[in-house]
JSON list of C-alpha atoms in Angstrom, two decimals:
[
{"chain": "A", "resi": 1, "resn": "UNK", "atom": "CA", "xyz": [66.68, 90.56, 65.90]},
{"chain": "A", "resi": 2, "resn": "UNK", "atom": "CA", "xyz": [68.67, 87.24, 66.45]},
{"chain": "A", "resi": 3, "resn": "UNK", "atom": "CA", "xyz": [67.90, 84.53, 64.22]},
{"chain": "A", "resi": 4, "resn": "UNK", "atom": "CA", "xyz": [70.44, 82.19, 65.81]},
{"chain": "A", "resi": 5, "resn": "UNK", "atom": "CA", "xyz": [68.80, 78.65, 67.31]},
{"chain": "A", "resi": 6, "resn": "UNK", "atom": "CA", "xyz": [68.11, 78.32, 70.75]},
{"chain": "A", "resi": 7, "resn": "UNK", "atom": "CA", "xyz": [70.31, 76.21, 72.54]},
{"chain": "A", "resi": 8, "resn": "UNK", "atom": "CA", "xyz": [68.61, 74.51, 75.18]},
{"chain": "A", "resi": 9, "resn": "UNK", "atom": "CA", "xyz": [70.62, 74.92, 78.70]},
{"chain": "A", "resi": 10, "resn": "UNK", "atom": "CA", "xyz": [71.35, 71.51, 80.79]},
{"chain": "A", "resi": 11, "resn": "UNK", "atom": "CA", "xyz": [69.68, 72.39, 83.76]},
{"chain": "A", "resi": 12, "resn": "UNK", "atom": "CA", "xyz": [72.46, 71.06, 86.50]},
{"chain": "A", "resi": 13, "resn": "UNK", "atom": "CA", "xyz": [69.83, 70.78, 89.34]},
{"chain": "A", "resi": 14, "resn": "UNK", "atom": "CA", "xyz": [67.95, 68.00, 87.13]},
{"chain": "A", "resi": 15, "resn": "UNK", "atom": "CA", "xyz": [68.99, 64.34, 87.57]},
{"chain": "A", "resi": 16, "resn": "UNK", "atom": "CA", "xyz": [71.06, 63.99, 84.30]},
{"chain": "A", "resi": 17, "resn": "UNK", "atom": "CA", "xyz": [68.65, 60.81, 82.88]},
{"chain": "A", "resi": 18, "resn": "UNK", "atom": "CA", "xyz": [69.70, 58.74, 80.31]},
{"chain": "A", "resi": 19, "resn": "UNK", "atom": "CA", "xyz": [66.61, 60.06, 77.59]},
{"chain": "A", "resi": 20, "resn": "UNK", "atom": "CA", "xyz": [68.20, 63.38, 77.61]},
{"chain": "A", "resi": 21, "resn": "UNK", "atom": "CA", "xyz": [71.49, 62.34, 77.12]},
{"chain": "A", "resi": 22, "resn": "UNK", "atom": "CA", "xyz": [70.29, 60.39, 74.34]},
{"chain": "A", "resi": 23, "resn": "UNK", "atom": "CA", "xyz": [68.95, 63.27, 73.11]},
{"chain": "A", "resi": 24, "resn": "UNK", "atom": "CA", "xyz": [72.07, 65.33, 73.33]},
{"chain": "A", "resi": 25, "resn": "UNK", "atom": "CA", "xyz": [74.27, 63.17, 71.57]},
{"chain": "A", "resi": 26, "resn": "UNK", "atom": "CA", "xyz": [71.54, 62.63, 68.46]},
{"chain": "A", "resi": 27, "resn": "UNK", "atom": "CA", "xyz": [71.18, 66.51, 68.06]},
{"chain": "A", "resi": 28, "resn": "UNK", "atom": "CA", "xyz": [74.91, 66.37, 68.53]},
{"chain": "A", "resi": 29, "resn": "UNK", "atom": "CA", "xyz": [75.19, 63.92, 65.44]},
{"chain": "A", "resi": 30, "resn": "UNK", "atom": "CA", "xyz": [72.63, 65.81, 63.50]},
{"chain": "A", "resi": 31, "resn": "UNK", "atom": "CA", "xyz": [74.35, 68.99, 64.45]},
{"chain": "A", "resi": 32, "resn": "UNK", "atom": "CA", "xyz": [77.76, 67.50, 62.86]},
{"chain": "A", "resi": 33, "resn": "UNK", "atom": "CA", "xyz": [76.26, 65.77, 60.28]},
{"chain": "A", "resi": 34, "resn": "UNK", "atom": "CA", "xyz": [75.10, 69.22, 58.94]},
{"chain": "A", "resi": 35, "resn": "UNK", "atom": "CA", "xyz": [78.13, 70.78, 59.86]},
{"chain": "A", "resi": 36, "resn": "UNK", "atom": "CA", "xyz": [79.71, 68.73, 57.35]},
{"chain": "A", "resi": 37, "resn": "UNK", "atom": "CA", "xyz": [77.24, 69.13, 54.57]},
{"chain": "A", "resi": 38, "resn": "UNK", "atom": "CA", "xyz": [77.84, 72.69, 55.10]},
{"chain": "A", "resi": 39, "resn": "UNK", "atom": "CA", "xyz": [81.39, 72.46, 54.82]},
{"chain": "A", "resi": 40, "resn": "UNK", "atom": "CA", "xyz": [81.56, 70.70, 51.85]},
{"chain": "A", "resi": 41, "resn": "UNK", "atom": "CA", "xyz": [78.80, 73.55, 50.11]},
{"chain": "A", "resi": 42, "resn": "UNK", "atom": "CA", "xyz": [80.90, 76.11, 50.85]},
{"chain": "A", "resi": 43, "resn": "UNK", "atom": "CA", "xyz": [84.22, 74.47, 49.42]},
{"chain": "A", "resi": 44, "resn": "UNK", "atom": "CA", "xyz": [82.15, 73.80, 46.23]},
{"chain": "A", "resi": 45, "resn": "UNK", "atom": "CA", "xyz": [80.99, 77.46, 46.29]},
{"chain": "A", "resi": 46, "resn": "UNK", "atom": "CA", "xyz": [84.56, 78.68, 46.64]},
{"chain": "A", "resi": 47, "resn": "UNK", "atom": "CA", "xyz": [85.72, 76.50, 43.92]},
{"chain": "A", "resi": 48, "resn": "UNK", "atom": "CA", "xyz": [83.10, 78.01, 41.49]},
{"chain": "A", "resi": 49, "resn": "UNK", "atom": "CA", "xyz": [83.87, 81.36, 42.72]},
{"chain": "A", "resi": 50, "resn": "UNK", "atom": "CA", "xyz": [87.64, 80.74, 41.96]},
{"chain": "A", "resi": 51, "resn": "UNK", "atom": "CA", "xyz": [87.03, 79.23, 38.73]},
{"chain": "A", "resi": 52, "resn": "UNK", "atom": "CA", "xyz": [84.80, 82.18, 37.54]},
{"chain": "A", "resi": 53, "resn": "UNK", "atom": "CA", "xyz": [87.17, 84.91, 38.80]},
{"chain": "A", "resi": 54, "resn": "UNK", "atom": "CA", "xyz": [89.66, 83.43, 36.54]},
{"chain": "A", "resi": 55, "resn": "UNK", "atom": "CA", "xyz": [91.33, 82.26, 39.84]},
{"chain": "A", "resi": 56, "resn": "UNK", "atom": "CA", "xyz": [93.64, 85.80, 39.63]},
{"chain": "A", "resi": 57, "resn": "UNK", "atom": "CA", "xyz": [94.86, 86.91, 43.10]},
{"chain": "A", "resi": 58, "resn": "UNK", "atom": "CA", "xyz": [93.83, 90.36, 44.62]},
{"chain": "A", "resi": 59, "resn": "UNK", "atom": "CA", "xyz": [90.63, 91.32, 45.49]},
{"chain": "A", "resi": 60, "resn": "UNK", "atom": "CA", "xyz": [87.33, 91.47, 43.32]},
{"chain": "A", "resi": 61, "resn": "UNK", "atom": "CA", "xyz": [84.18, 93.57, 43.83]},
{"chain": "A", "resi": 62, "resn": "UNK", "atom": "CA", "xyz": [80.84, 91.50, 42.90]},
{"chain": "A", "resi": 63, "resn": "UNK", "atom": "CA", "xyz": [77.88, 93.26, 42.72]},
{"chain": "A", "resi": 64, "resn": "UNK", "atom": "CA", "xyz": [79.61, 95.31, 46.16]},
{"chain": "A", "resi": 65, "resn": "UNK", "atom": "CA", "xyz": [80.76, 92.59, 47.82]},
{"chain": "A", "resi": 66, "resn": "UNK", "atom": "CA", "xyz": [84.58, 92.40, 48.13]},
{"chain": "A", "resi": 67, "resn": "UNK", "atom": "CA", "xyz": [85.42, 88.56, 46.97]},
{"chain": "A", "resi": 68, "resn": "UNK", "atom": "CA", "xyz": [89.21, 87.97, 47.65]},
{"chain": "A", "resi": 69, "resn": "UNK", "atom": "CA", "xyz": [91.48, 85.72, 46.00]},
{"chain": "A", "resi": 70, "resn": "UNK", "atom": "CA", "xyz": [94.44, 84.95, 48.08]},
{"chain": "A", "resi": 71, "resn": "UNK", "atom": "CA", "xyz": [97.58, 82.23, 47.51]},
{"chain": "A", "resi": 72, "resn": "UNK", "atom": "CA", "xyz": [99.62, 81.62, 50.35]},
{"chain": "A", "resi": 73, "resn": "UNK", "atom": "CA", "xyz": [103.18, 80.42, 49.80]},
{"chain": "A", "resi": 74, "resn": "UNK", "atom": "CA", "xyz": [106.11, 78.96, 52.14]},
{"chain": "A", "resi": 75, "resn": "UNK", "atom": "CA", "xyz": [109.72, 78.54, 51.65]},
{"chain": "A", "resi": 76, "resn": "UNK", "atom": "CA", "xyz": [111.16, 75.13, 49.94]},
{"chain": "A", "resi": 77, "resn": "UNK", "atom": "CA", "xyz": [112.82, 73.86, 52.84]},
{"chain": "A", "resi": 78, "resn": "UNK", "atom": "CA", "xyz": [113.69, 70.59, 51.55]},
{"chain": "A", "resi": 79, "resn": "UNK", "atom": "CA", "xyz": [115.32, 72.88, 48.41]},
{"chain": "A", "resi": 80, "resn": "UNK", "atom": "CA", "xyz": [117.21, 74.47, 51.17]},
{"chain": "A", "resi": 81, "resn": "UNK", "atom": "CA", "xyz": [118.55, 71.24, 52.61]},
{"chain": "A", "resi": 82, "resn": "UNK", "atom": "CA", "xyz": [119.67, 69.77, 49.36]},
{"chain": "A", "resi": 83, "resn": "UNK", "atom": "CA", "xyz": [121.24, 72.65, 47.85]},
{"chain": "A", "resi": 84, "resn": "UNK", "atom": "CA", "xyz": [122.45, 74.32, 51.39]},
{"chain": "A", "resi": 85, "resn": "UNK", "atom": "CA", "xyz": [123.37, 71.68, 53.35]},
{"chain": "A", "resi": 86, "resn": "UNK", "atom": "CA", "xyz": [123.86, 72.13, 57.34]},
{"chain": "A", "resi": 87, "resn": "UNK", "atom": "CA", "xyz": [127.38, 71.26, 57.67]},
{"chain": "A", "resi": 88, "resn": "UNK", "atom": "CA", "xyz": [128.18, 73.82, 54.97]},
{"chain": "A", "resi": 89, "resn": "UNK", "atom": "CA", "xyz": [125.86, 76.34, 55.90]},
{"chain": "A", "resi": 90, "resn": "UNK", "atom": "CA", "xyz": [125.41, 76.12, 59.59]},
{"chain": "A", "resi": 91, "resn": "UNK", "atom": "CA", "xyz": [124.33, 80.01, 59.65]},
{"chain": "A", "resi": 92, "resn": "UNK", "atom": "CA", "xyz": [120.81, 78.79, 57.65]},
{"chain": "A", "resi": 93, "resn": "UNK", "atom": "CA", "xyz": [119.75, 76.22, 60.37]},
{"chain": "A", "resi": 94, "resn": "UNK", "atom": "CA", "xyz": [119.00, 76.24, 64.05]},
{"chain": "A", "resi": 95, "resn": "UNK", "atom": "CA", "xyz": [119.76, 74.29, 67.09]},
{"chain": "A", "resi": 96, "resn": "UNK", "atom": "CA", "xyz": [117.07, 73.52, 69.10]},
{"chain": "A", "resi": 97, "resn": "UNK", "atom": "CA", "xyz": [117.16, 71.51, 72.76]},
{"chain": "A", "resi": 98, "resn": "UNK", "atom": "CA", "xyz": [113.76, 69.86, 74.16]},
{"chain": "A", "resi": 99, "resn": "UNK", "atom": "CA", "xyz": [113.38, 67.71, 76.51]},
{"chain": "A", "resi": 100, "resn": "UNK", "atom": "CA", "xyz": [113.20, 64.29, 75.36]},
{"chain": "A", "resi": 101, "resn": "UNK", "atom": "CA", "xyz": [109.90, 62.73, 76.78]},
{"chain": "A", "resi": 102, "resn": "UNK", "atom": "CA", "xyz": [110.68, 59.16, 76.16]},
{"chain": "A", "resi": 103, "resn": "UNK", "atom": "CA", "xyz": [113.66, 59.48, 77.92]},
{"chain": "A", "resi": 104, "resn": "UNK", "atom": "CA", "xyz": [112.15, 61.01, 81.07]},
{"chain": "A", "resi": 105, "resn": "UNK", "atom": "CA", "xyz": [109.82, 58.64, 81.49]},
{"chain": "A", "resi": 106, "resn": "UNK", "atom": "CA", "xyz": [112.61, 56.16, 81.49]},
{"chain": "A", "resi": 107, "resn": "UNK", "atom": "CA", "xyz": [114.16, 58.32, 84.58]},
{"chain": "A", "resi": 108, "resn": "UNK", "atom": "CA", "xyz": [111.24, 58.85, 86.92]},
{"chain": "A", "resi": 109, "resn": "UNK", "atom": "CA", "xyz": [108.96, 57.11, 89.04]},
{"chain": "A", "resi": 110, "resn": "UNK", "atom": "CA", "xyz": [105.22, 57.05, 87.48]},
{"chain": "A", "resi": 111, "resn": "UNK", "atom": "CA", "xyz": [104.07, 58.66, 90.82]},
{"chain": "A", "resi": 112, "resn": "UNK", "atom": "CA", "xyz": [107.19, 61.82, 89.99]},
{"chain": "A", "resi": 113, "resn": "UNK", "atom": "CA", "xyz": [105.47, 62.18, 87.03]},
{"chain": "A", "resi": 114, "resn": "UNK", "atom": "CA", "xyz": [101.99, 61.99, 87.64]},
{"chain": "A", "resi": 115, "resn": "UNK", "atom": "CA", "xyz": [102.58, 65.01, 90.33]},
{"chain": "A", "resi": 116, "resn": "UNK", "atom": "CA", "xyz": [104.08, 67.18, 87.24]},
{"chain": "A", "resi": 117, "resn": "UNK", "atom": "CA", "xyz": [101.45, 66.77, 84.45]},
{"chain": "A", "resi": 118, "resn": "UNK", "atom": "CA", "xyz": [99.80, 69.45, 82.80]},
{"chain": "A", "resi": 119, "resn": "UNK", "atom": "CA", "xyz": [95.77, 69.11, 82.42]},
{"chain": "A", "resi": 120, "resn": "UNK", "atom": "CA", "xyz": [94.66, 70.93, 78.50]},
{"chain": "A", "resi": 121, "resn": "UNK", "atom": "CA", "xyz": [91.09, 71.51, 77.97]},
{"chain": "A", "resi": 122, "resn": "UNK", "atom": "CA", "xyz": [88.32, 68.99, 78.07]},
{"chain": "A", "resi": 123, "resn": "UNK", "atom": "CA", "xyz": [86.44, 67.74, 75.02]},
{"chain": "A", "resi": 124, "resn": "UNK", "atom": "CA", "xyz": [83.92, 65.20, 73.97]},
{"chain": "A", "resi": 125, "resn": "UNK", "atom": "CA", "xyz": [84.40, 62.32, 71.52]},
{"chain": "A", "resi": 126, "resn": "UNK", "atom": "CA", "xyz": [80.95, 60.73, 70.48]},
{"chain": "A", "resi": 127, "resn": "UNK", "atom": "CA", "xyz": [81.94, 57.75, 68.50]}
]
């Protein structure tokens, strides 16, 4: 059995009136509003949890669930700069070439460049 909430389809036949998109955006708000709340519960939850496993790494069984503890790490890189400079130590760095956007706008007609762009995924902002 599903317990999930219904979402209610936009029917794309139906004149899109203004009352439902009202209605979309305040469930929308709600929606986020409780996303947040949510969220936040479960970073407080995870705190506790970390804070009552002693916060040691590995993995825990409670009551046979499998809680894990995990700490990511990254190399120092600004350690590596300072201590390992680039002119000294070319073999630790590399060279990377990218185009440099400001300076191809510079070179091209707006109309060159509006035939070249590349359209990402649409979203909605409610504000």
């Amino acid at each position: 059995m599903n317990n999930a909430a219904r979402i209610t389809p936009i029917d794309q036949a139906a004149p899109k009136s203004l009352e439902i998109k009202e209605r979309l955006i305040a469930r929308r708000a709600t929606l986020k509003a409780d996303l947040e709340y949510m969220q936040g519960e479960v970073e407080q939850i995870d705190s506790q949890l970390l804070e009552l496993l002693g916060g040691e790494v590995g993995t825990h069984d409670v009551a046979g669930t499998k809680v894990q503890i995990r700490e990511y790490s990254r190399l120092d890189t600004k350690w590596i700069e300072s201590e390992y400079p680039a002119a000294q130590y070319p073999q630790l760095y590399k060279t990377t070439t990218a185009v440099d956007a400001a300076a191809v706008k510079k070179q091209f007609a707006p109309g060159v460049l509006a035939e070249h762009q590349v359209r990402g995924a649409k979203s909605v902002v409610v504000k």
